[in-house]
Amino acid sequence: MNKNEPTPLFGGIEGGGTKFVCAVSSGPADVRAEARFPTTTPQETLQRVINFFQEQESKFGRLDALGLACFGPLDPRLASPTYGRIMLTPKPGWSNADLVGTLRTAFDLPIGFDTDVNGAALAEARWGAAQGCDPVMYITIGTGIGGGLLVNGNLVHGLIHPETGHLLLPHDWQRDPFPGACPFHGDCFEGLAAGPAIEKRWGQRAETLPPDHPAWELEAEYIALALANYIVTLSPQRIILGGGVSQQPQVMQLVRRKVQARLNGYVQSPQILEQIDQYIVHPGLGNQAGVLGAIALAAQALQNQN
Ligand code: ADP
Ligand code: ZN
């Protein structure tokens, strides 16, 4: 960039199932304003978002681009007739909601739009714990399980976008008689290992289980099975594990050891054999990974003039 050009300023929106977080920022070191709104109807929620950015533009001047990193399923494919919309979702009122279209009626700006986890993967690759790595995988283990994927510098869309949280895993019914909680697949990865599955299986919220509870060994087993599958199919150069459940300190160590055990020396890479502590890591952007994901999508939209 020419050094006389002003640094671009972006509006980022992290669209979650319970809240929308908005920020004005040029990058991780410079977040100038932030606001949170509960997720109600798409109309009401987006109107609050629009009002917020219009106020910010009156303070900071015109923004250069907007980015929306949102819960899915959604359509991120630019050439698709339903680009910019949420797809069929059990969330009342949100199926088919035209999020990008609504933002476009208020702002004549490039707009980036992708899943929350693809946004987080991009932000971690640009500014966080996956700089210089490609492919990059970002996985969140929270209310649901989702995975974002950056390959050759691009976020993967394909048919729609990857749904790596719904991987089908071996399930030892004797060891774990819990049938799983995914409404579509029962005992897929999300059905067995997301926060609500832990709560249903053990009868208490995941964050209240003590560190030596057998829940964590089983949880780490499922996460490690999933990661071993991602490693042999996608060959990521780094895996970022985000979300509330991954904040349990013992989970990360157990997952790393179990991934090594499952792969059993087959993937002859020093990252796995010797440096797994730097290979499977927490988000470098901490709990800002979500909203900075939206800022990264805005930066990408400005580059591509979406
Ligand atoms: P969301 O996925 O809704 O954006 P989180 O990533 O915080 O938000 O996920 C919430 C889920 O993670 C809940 O099921 C909760 O019980 C679980 N959770 C949150 N924090 C922790 C923690 N520190 N340890 C274990 N589980 C947690
Ligand atoms: Zn599923």
GROMACS .gro file of N, CA, C and O and ligand atoms in nm, residues 140-144 195-196 199 205-207 216 243-245 247-248, ligand 1:
model
   95
  140THR      N    1  -1.447  -2.464   1.602
  140THR     CA    2  -1.503  -2.419   1.728
  140THR      C    3  -1.583  -2.532   1.791
  140THR      O    4  -1.658  -2.602   1.723
  141ILE      N    5  -1.563  -2.550   1.922
  141ILE     CA    6  -1.639  -2.649   1.996
  141ILE      C    7  -1.712  -2.575   2.106
  141ILE      O    8  -1.653  -2.536   2.207
  142GLY      N    9  -1.838  -2.545   2.080
  142GLY     CA   10  -1.918  -2.465   2.172
  142GLY      C   11  -2.060  -2.517   2.171
  142GLY      O   12  -2.082  -2.637   2.187
  143THR      N   13  -2.156  -2.428   2.147
  143THR     CA   14  -2.296  -2.469   2.138
  143THR      C   15  -2.314  -2.567   2.022
  143THR      O   16  -2.395  -2.659   2.028
  144GLY      N   17  -2.240  -2.544   1.917
  144GLY     CA   18  -2.233  -2.640   1.806
  144GLY      C   19  -2.086  -2.666   1.778
  144GLY      O   20  -1.999  -2.614   1.847
  195GLY      N   21  -2.097  -2.866   2.339
  195GLY     CA   22  -2.131  -2.836   2.479
  195GLY      C   23  -2.264  -2.897   2.523
  195GLY      O   24  -2.271  -2.963   2.628
  196PRO      N   25  -2.372  -2.880   2.446
  196PRO     CA   26  -2.500  -2.936   2.489
  196PRO      C   27  -2.499  -3.089   2.500
  196PRO      O   28  -2.570  -3.145   2.584
  199GLU      N   29  -2.347  -3.169   2.832
  199GLU     CA   30  -2.444  -3.140   2.938
  199GLU      C   31  -2.550  -3.250   2.948
  199GLU      O   32  -2.584  -3.295   3.057
  205ARG      N   33  -2.379  -2.870   3.329
  205ARG     CA   34  -2.315  -2.789   3.226
  205ARG      C   35  -2.165  -2.819   3.218
  205ARG      O   36  -2.100  -2.842   3.321
  206ALA      N   37  -2.111  -2.818   3.098
  206ALA     CA   38  -1.971  -2.858   3.077
  206ALA      C   39  -1.875  -2.778   3.166
  206ALA      O   40  -1.781  -2.835   3.223
  207GLU      N   41  -1.902  -2.648   3.181
  207GLU     CA   42  -1.806  -2.566   3.256
  207GLU      C   43  -1.807  -2.596   3.406
  207GLU      O   44  -1.719  -2.553   3.478
  216TRP      N   45  -1.385  -3.552   3.030
  216TRP     CA   46  -1.282  -3.484   2.949
  216TRP      C   47  -1.201  -3.582   2.866
  216TRP      O   48  -1.161  -3.550   2.754
  243GLY      N   49  -1.374  -2.191   2.078
  243GLY     CA   50  -1.502  -2.225   2.141
  243GLY      C   51  -1.486  -2.254   2.289
  243GLY      O   52  -1.376  -2.285   2.336
  244GLY      N   53  -1.597  -2.244   2.362
  244GLY     CA   54  -1.595  -2.256   2.508
  244GLY      C   55  -1.535  -2.387   2.559
  244GLY      O   56  -1.454  -2.387   2.651
  245VAL      N   57  -1.572  -2.499   2.497
  245VAL     CA   58  -1.527  -2.630   2.547
  245VAL      C   59  -1.375  -2.642   2.537
  245VAL      O   60  -1.310  -2.700   2.625
  247GLN      N   61  -1.165  -2.431   2.593
  247GLN     CA   62  -1.096  -2.353   2.697
  247GLN      C   63  -1.060  -2.438   2.819
  247GLN      O   64  -0.984  -2.393   2.904
  248GLN      N   65  -1.114  -2.558   2.830
  248GLN     CA   66  -1.074  -2.649   2.938
  248GLN      C   67  -0.927  -2.684   2.916
  248GLN      O   68  -0.893  -2.749   2.817
  307ADP     P1   69  -2.120  -2.027   2.124
  307ADP     O1   70  -2.082  -2.157   2.064
  307ADP     O2   71  -2.265  -2.023   2.162
  307ADP     O3   72  -2.075  -1.910   2.046
  307ADP     P2   73  -1.933  -2.098   2.336
  307ADP     O4   74  -1.821  -2.128   2.246
  307ADP     O5   75  -1.902  -2.031   2.467
  307ADP     O6   76  -2.044  -2.010   2.264
  307ADP     O7   77  -2.009  -2.235   2.364
  307ADP     C1   78  -2.104  -2.252   2.464
  307ADP     C2   79  -2.100  -2.398   2.507
  307ADP     O8   80  -1.969  -2.428   2.556
  307ADP     C3   81  -2.197  -2.432   2.617
  307ADP     O9   82  -2.250  -2.562   2.591
  307ADP     C4   83  -2.111  -2.433   2.742
  307ADP    O10   84  -2.160  -2.525   2.837
  307ADP     C5   85  -1.974  -2.471   2.692
  307ADP     N1   86  -1.866  -2.399   2.762
  307ADP     C6   87  -1.847  -2.265   2.768
  307ADP     N2   88  -1.739  -2.234   2.842
  307ADP     C7   89  -1.685  -2.352   2.882
  307ADP     C8   90  -1.571  -2.389   2.960
  307ADP     N3   91  -1.488  -2.298   3.011
  307ADP     N4   92  -1.548  -2.519   2.979
  307ADP     C9   93  -1.629  -2.613   2.926
  307ADP     N5   94  -1.738  -2.585   2.853
  307ADP    C10   95  -1.767  -2.457   2.831
   0.00000   0.00000   0.00000
